[in-house]
Amino acid sequence: MRSWFRNIRLAIGTIAEGMYVTLDALVQTYRRKTFTSHFEYPERPVPIRPRYRGFHRFDLTTCIGCDKCARACPVDCIYIDKEKAKPPAKGFAVTGFKIDYTKCMFCALCVDPCPADCIFMGSNFDLSCFTRDGCVVDYAKLPLEVAFGQATLSPTAVAESKKVALPVWVKTAEPAAAPPPA
Ligand code: SF4
Ligand code: SF4
């Protein structure tokens, strides 16, 4: 008889404990409120930590095309295009600086070796896109205020950068065949 009462008490206690956890979680949900009641994203940016690593900030005007960042990248996701600068200028002109964000793991290993301090981890986190192609950002083709993070790295700006880059190659008309000798 005593063990029967003990089992009843144990069952009631267990159910009460479970209900307490459930009710507590329910109340906390109402106290915490929804994400959008704290942050007006996307109208206003969500506050981030000082050392947050978001999409890069890149300054094309100081990049010397030395490739050190690309060589330091453990997943090989930085692609740099450059051309020899026209005299009297020396060195190279960077014509493309693409980062493939389908591969980038935001490790920041590309930042430290840069001798010109022109690449940093930025605070942008909003690069939603509809295709994988949209994740490849060519910083050299973006307006400087977008590439250096003052303006958001919006999908529209990224799409615009691709418009400038394309078409990569256009087939030209075949030259007309020379008439056979008379
Ligand atoms: S953050 Fe890391 S993975 Fe991304 S580009 Fe830089 S080195 Fe490569
Ligand atoms: S390490 Fe710096 S200067 Fe060299 S290519 Fe990369 S971003 Fe440009």
PDB file of C-alpha atoms and ligand atoms in Angstrom:
ATOM      1  CA  MET A   1       0.000   0.000   0.000  1.00  0.00           C
ATOM      2  CA  ARG A   2       2.822   2.327   0.889  1.00  0.00           C
ATOM      3  CA  SER A   3       4.610   1.731  -2.419  1.00  0.00           C
ATOM      4  CA  TRP A   4       1.327   2.397  -4.269  1.00  0.00           C
ATOM      5  CA  PHE A   5       1.119   5.847  -2.671  1.00  0.00           C
ATOM      6  CA  ARG A   6       4.774   6.417  -3.368  1.00  0.00           C
ATOM      7  CA  ASN A   7       4.225   5.656  -7.063  1.00  0.00           C
ATOM      8  CA  ILE A   8       1.204   7.979  -7.187  1.00  0.00           C
ATOM      9  CA  ARG A   9       3.237  10.776  -5.597  1.00  0.00           C
ATOM     10  CA  LEU A  10       6.128  10.153  -7.986  1.00  0.00           C
ATOM     11  CA  ALA A  11       3.803  10.251 -11.025  1.00  0.00           C
ATOM     12  CA  ILE A  12       2.153  13.514  -9.881  1.00  0.00           C
ATOM     13  CA  GLY A  13       5.557  15.061  -9.118  1.00  0.00           C
ATOM     14  CA  THR A  14       6.948  14.056 -12.519  1.00  0.00           C
ATOM     15  CA  ILE A  15       3.940  15.467 -14.374  1.00  0.00           C
ATOM     16  CA  ALA A  16       4.104  18.701 -12.336  1.00  0.00           C
ATOM     17  CA  GLU A  17       7.807  19.071 -13.069  1.00  0.00           C
ATOM     18  CA  GLY A  18       7.242  18.564 -16.816  1.00  0.00           C
ATOM     19  CA  MET A  19       4.372  21.050 -16.846  1.00  0.00           C
ATOM     20  CA  TYR A  20       6.500  23.594 -14.972  1.00  0.00           C
ATOM     21  CA  VAL A  21       9.240  23.359 -17.648  1.00  0.00           C
ATOM     22  CA  THR A  22       6.654  23.699 -20.433  1.00  0.00           C
ATOM     23  CA  LEU A  23       4.932  26.696 -18.819  1.00  0.00           C
ATOM     24  CA  ASP A  24       8.259  28.354 -18.057  1.00  0.00           C
ATOM     25  CA  ALA A  25       9.331  28.046 -21.711  1.00  0.00           C
ATOM     26  CA  LEU A  26       5.960  29.440 -22.807  1.00  0.00           C
ATOM     27  CA  VAL A  27       6.271  32.480 -20.520  1.00  0.00           C
ATOM     28  CA  GLN A  28       9.889  33.068 -21.582  1.00  0.00           C
ATOM     29  CA  THR A  29       8.791  33.098 -25.219  1.00  0.00           C
ATOM     30  CA  TYR A  30       6.372  35.938 -24.491  1.00  0.00           C
ATOM     31  CA  ARG A  31       8.950  37.802 -22.409  1.00  0.00           C
ATOM     32  CA  ARG A  32      11.681  37.437 -25.028  1.00  0.00           C
ATOM     33  CA  LYS A  33       9.409  38.683 -27.838  1.00  0.00           C
ATOM     34  CA  THR A  34      10.039  38.053 -31.474  1.00  0.00           C
ATOM     35  CA  PHE A  35      13.271  38.903 -33.316  1.00  0.00           C
ATOM     36  CA  THR A  36      11.563  41.673 -35.271  1.00  0.00           C
ATOM     37  CA  SER A  37      10.332  43.370 -32.087  1.00  0.00           C
ATOM     38  CA  HIS A  38      13.986  43.902 -31.074  1.00  0.00           C
ATOM     39  CA  PHE A  39      15.503  44.664 -34.469  1.00  0.00           C
ATOM     40  CA  GLU A  40      14.007  46.491 -37.419  1.00  0.00           C
ATOM     41  CA  TYR A  41      15.863  44.325 -39.906  1.00  0.00           C
ATOM     42  CA  PRO A  42      16.138  44.791 -42.873  1.00  0.00           C
ATOM     43  CA  GLU A  43      15.184  48.482 -42.553  1.00  0.00           C
ATOM     44  CA  ARG A  44      17.960  48.936 -39.967  1.00  0.00           C
ATOM     45  CA  PRO A  45      21.058  46.769 -39.573  1.00  0.00           C
ATOM     46  CA  VAL A  46      21.208  44.324 -36.681  1.00  0.00           C
ATOM     47  CA  PRO A  47      23.889  45.400 -34.135  1.00  0.00           C
ATOM     48  CA  ILE A  48      26.932  43.164 -34.303  1.00  0.00           C
ATOM     49  CA  ARG A  49      29.966  42.495 -32.118  1.00  0.00           C
ATOM     50  CA  PRO A  50      33.092  44.616 -32.729  1.00  0.00           C
ATOM     51  CA  ARG A  51      35.096  41.667 -34.077  1.00  0.00           C
ATOM     52  CA  TYR A  52      32.309  40.225 -36.209  1.00  0.00           C
ATOM     53  CA  ARG A  53      33.559  38.721 -39.464  1.00  0.00           C
ATOM     54  CA  GLY A  54      31.159  39.469 -42.260  1.00  0.00           C
ATOM     55  CA  PHE A  55      31.615  39.980 -45.971  1.00  0.00           C
ATOM     56  CA  HIS A  56      34.927  41.555 -46.855  1.00  0.00           C
ATOM     57  CA  ARG A  57      35.731  45.214 -47.306  1.00  0.00           C
ATOM     58  CA  PHE A  58      38.086  45.778 -50.180  1.00  0.00           C
ATOM     59  CA  ASP A  59      39.785  48.941 -51.402  1.00  0.00           C
ATOM     60  CA  LEU A  60      40.717  48.598 -55.063  1.00  0.00           C
ATOM     61  CA  THR A  61      42.515  51.928 -55.066  1.00  0.00           C
ATOM     62  CA  THR A  62      45.330  50.642 -52.815  1.00  0.00           C
ATOM     63  CA  CYS A  63      45.476  46.965 -53.840  1.00  0.00           C
ATOM     64  CA  ILE A  64      48.771  46.190 -55.582  1.00  0.00           C
ATOM     65  CA  GLY A  65      47.718  42.808 -56.930  1.00  0.00           C
ATOM     66  CA  CYS A  66      50.411  40.919 -55.024  1.00  0.00           C
ATOM     67  CA  ASP A  67      48.291  37.739 -54.643  1.00  0.00           C
ATOM     68  CA  LYS A  68      49.304  37.287 -51.000  1.00  0.00           C
ATOM     69  CA  CYS A  69      45.685  37.126 -49.845  1.00  0.00           C
ATOM     70  CA  ALA A  70      44.796  34.549 -52.490  1.00  0.00           C
ATOM     71  CA  ARG A  71      47.791  32.401 -51.558  1.00  0.00           C
ATOM     72  CA  ALA A  72      46.911  32.578 -47.852  1.00  0.00           C
ATOM     73  CA  CYS A  73      43.319  31.491 -48.421  1.00  0.00           C
ATOM     74  CA  PRO A  74      42.961  27.870 -47.285  1.00  0.00           C
ATOM     75  CA  VAL A  75      40.037  27.156 -49.628  1.00  0.00           C
ATOM     76  CA  ASP A  76      41.310  29.032 -52.711  1.00  0.00           C
ATOM     77  CA  CYS A  77      38.263  31.221 -53.087  1.00  0.00           C
ATOM     78  CA  ILE A  78      39.950  34.515 -54.062  1.00  0.00           C
ATOM     79  CA  TYR A  79      40.471  35.008 -57.804  1.00  0.00           C
ATOM     80  CA  ILE A  80      42.522  38.026 -58.872  1.00  0.00           C
ATOM     81  CA  ASP A  81      42.717  39.257 -62.456  1.00  0.00           C
ATOM     82  CA  LYS A  82      45.368  41.783 -63.306  1.00  0.00           C
ATOM     83  CA  GLU A  83      47.041  43.395 -66.265  1.00  0.00           C
ATOM     84  CA  LYS A  84      50.419  45.001 -66.594  1.00  0.00           C
ATOM     85  CA  ALA A  85      49.987  48.708 -66.001  1.00  0.00           C
ATOM     86  CA  LYS A  86      50.514  50.975 -68.950  1.00  0.00           C
ATOM     87  CA  PRO A  87      53.741  53.062 -68.807  1.00  0.00           C
ATOM     88  CA  PRO A  88      54.703  55.322 -67.158  1.00  0.00           C
ATOM     89  CA  ALA A  89      52.845  53.512 -64.344  1.00  0.00           C
ATOM     90  CA  LYS A  90      54.633  50.457 -62.934  1.00  0.00           C
ATOM     91  CA  GLY A  91      53.369  47.139 -61.670  1.00  0.00           C
ATOM     92  CA  PHE A  92      49.906  45.745 -62.265  1.00  0.00           C
ATOM     93  CA  ALA A  93      46.401  47.054 -62.541  1.00  0.00           C
ATOM     94  CA  VAL A  94      43.870  44.857 -60.751  1.00  0.00           C
ATOM     95  CA  THR A  95      40.963  44.266 -63.120  1.00  0.00           C
ATOM     96  CA  GLY A  96      39.125  41.620 -61.111  1.00  0.00           C
ATOM     97  CA  PHE A  97      38.995  40.673 -57.434  1.00  0.00           C
ATOM     98  CA  LYS A  98      36.452  37.920 -56.982  1.00  0.00           C
ATOM     99  CA  ILE A  99      35.612  36.118 -53.778  1.00  0.00           C
ATOM    100  CA  ASP A 100      33.473  33.001 -53.986  1.00  0.00           C
ATOM    101  CA  TYR A 101      31.249  33.044 -50.910  1.00  0.00           C
ATOM    102  CA  THR A 102      30.037  29.520 -51.536  1.00  0.00           C
ATOM    103  CA  LYS A 103      33.545  28.468 -50.417  1.00  0.00           C
ATOM    104  CA  CYS A 104      34.696  31.251 -48.077  1.00  0.00           C
ATOM    105  CA  MET A 105      34.617  30.257 -44.405  1.00  0.00           C
ATOM    106  CA  PHE A 106      35.250  33.762 -43.009  1.00  0.00           C
ATOM    107  CA  CYS A 107      38.507  32.731 -41.347  1.00  0.00           C
ATOM    108  CA  ALA A 108      40.191  36.128 -42.018  1.00  0.00           C
ATOM    109  CA  LEU A 109      43.498  34.494 -43.005  1.00  0.00           C
ATOM    110  CA  CYS A 110      43.504  36.648 -46.149  1.00  0.00           C
ATOM    111  CA  VAL A 111      43.530  39.873 -44.115  1.00  0.00           C
ATOM    112  CA  ASP A 112      46.838  39.642 -42.227  1.00  0.00           C
ATOM    113  CA  PRO A 113      49.266  39.063 -45.134  1.00  0.00           C
ATOM    114  CA  CYS A 114      48.023  42.087 -47.098  1.00  0.00           C
ATOM    115  CA  PRO A 115      50.924  44.566 -47.296  1.00  0.00           C
ATOM    116  CA  ALA A 116      48.675  47.422 -48.419  1.00  0.00           C
ATOM    117  CA  ASP A 117      45.943  47.001 -45.772  1.00  0.00           C
ATOM    118  CA  CYS A 118      43.242  46.999 -48.384  1.00  0.00           C
ATOM    119  CA  ILE A 119      41.222  43.946 -47.400  1.00  0.00           C
ATOM    120  CA  PHE A 120      39.375  43.556 -44.114  1.00  0.00           C
ATOM    121  CA  MET A 121      36.562  41.504 -42.695  1.00  0.00           C
ATOM    122  CA  GLY A 122      33.512  43.755 -42.820  1.00  0.00           C
ATOM    123  CA  SER A 123      30.293  43.897 -40.892  1.00  0.00           C
ATOM    124  CA  ASN A 124      27.913  43.106 -43.723  1.00  0.00           C
ATOM    125  CA  PHE A 125      25.908  39.946 -43.399  1.00  0.00           C
ATOM    126  CA  ASP A 126      23.160  40.453 -45.946  1.00  0.00           C
ATOM    127  CA  LEU A 127      23.992  38.897 -49.276  1.00  0.00           C
ATOM    128  CA  SER A 128      20.897  36.940 -50.066  1.00  0.00           C
ATOM    129  CA  CYS A 129      20.846  35.779 -53.653  1.00  0.00           C
ATOM    130  CA  PHE A 130      18.746  33.531 -55.819  1.00  0.00           C
ATOM    131  CA  THR A 131      21.552  31.591 -57.519  1.00  0.00           C
ATOM    132  CA  ARG A 132      24.996  30.317 -56.588  1.00  0.00           C
ATOM    133  CA  ASP A 133      26.389  32.662 -59.189  1.00  0.00           C
ATOM    134  CA  GLY A 134      25.207  35.544 -56.986  1.00  0.00           C
ATOM    135  CA  CYS A 135      27.614  34.406 -54.246  1.00  0.00           C
ATOM    136  CA  VAL A 136      30.671  35.220 -56.352  1.00  0.00           C
ATOM    137  CA  VAL A 137      31.368  38.885 -55.697  1.00  0.00           C
ATOM    138  CA  ASP A 138      33.766  40.813 -57.897  1.00  0.00           C
ATOM    139  CA  TYR A 139      34.899  43.639 -55.638  1.00  0.00           C
ATOM    140  CA  ALA A 140      36.864  45.292 -58.420  1.00  0.00           C
ATOM    141  CA  LYS A 141      33.639  45.868 -60.341  1.00  0.00           C
ATOM    142  CA  LEU A 142      31.624  47.229 -57.433  1.00  0.00           C
ATOM    143  CA  PRO A 143      31.367  50.931 -56.633  1.00  0.00           C
ATOM    144  CA  LEU A 144      34.031  51.737 -54.016  1.00  0.00           C
ATOM    145  CA  GLU A 145      31.504  52.682 -51.319  1.00  0.00           C
ATOM    146  CA  VAL A 146      29.860  49.275 -51.736  1.00  0.00           C
ATOM    147  CA  ALA A 147      33.117  47.308 -51.946  1.00  0.00           C
ATOM    148  CA  PHE A 148      34.556  49.059 -48.890  1.00  0.00           C
ATOM    149  CA  GLY A 149      31.452  48.469 -46.838  1.00  0.00           C
ATOM    150  CA  GLN A 150      30.007  51.939 -46.431  1.00  0.00           C
ATOM    151  CA  ALA A 151      26.990  50.894 -48.407  1.00  0.00           C
ATOM    152  CA  THR A 152      25.437  47.512 -48.009  1.00  0.00           C
ATOM    153  CA  LEU A 153      26.643  44.670 -50.184  1.00  0.00           C
ATOM    154  CA  SER A 154      23.213  44.334 -51.660  1.00  0.00           C
ATOM    155  CA  PRO A 155      22.316  41.700 -54.234  1.00  0.00           C
ATOM    156  CA  THR A 156      21.348  44.516 -56.584  1.00  0.00           C
ATOM    157  CA  ALA A 157      24.847  46.035 -56.417  1.00  0.00           C
ATOM    158  CA  VAL A 158      26.411  42.615 -56.889  1.00  0.00           C
ATOM    159  CA  ALA A 159      24.177  41.956 -59.892  1.00  0.00           C
ATOM    160  CA  GLU A 160      25.198  45.341 -61.307  1.00  0.00           C
ATOM    161  CA  SER A 161      28.867  44.344 -60.967  1.00  0.00           C
ATOM    162  CA  LYS A 162      28.167  41.304 -63.092  1.00  0.00           C
ATOM    163  CA  LYS A 163      26.507  43.427 -65.741  1.00  0.00           C
ATOM    164  CA  VAL A 164      29.715  45.418 -66.090  1.00  0.00           C
ATOM    165  CA  ALA A 165      31.760  42.224 -66.319  1.00  0.00           C
ATOM    166  CA  LEU A 166      29.590  40.588 -68.948  1.00  0.00           C
ATOM    167  CA  PRO A 167      29.781  39.643 -71.709  1.00  0.00           C
ATOM    168  CA  VAL A 168      33.097  37.941 -71.113  1.00  0.00           C
ATOM    169  CA  TRP A 169      33.417  36.791 -74.705  1.00  0.00           C
ATOM    170  CA  VAL A 170      31.367  37.607 -77.758  1.00  0.00           C
ATOM    171  CA  LYS A 171      31.590  35.646 -80.947  1.00  0.00           C
ATOM    172  CA  THR A 172      32.534  37.922 -83.814  1.00  0.00           C
ATOM    173  CA  ALA A 173      31.326  37.424 -87.367  1.00  0.00           C
ATOM    174  CA  GLU A 174      33.397  35.039 -89.464  1.00  0.00           C
ATOM    175  CA  PRO A 175      35.516  36.906 -92.036  1.00  0.00           C
ATOM    176  CA  ALA A 176      34.144  36.509 -95.536  1.00  0.00           C
ATOM    177  CA  ALA A 177      35.906  33.834 -97.579  1.00  0.00           C
ATOM    178  CA  ALA A 178      38.263  35.190-100.214  1.00  0.00           C
ATOM    179  CA  PRO A 179      36.955  34.712-103.778  1.00  0.00           C
ATOM    180  CA  PRO A 180      38.717  31.912-105.713  1.00  0.00           C
ATOM    181  CA  PRO A 181      41.464  33.077-108.037  1.00  0.00           C
ATOM    182  CA  ALA A 182      40.240  33.614-111.622  1.00  0.00           C
TER     183      ALA A 182
HETATM  184  S1  SF4 B   1      38.096  34.707 -45.052  1.00  0.00           S
HETATM  185 FE1  SF4 B   1      39.342  32.815 -45.194  1.00  0.00          FE
HETATM  186  S2  SF4 B   1      38.220  31.509 -46.631  1.00  0.00           S
HETATM  187 FE2  SF4 B   1      37.394  33.617 -46.883  1.00  0.00          FE
HETATM  188  S3  SF4 B   1      38.596  34.516 -48.547  1.00  0.00           S
HETATM  189 FE3  SF4 B   1      39.657  35.050 -46.639  1.00  0.00          FE
HETATM  190  S4  SF4 B   1      41.173  33.410 -46.321  1.00  0.00           S
HETATM  191 FE4  SF4 B   1      39.711  32.678 -47.859  1.00  0.00          FE
HETATM  192  S1  SF4 B   2      47.198  40.907 -50.347  1.00  0.00           S
HETATM  193 FE1  SF4 B   2      46.244  42.960 -50.386  1.00  0.00          FE
HETATM  194  S2  SF4 B   2      47.427  44.094 -51.923  1.00  0.00           S
HETATM  195 FE2  SF4 B   2      47.855  41.904 -52.248  1.00  0.00          FE
HETATM  196  S3  SF4 B   2      46.323  41.259 -53.824  1.00  0.00           S
HETATM  197 FE3  SF4 B   2      45.446  40.813 -51.796  1.00  0.00          FE
HETATM  198  S4  SF4 B   2      44.211  42.626 -51.297  1.00  0.00           S
HETATM  199 FE4  SF4 B   2      45.607  43.225 -52.969  1.00  0.00          FE
END
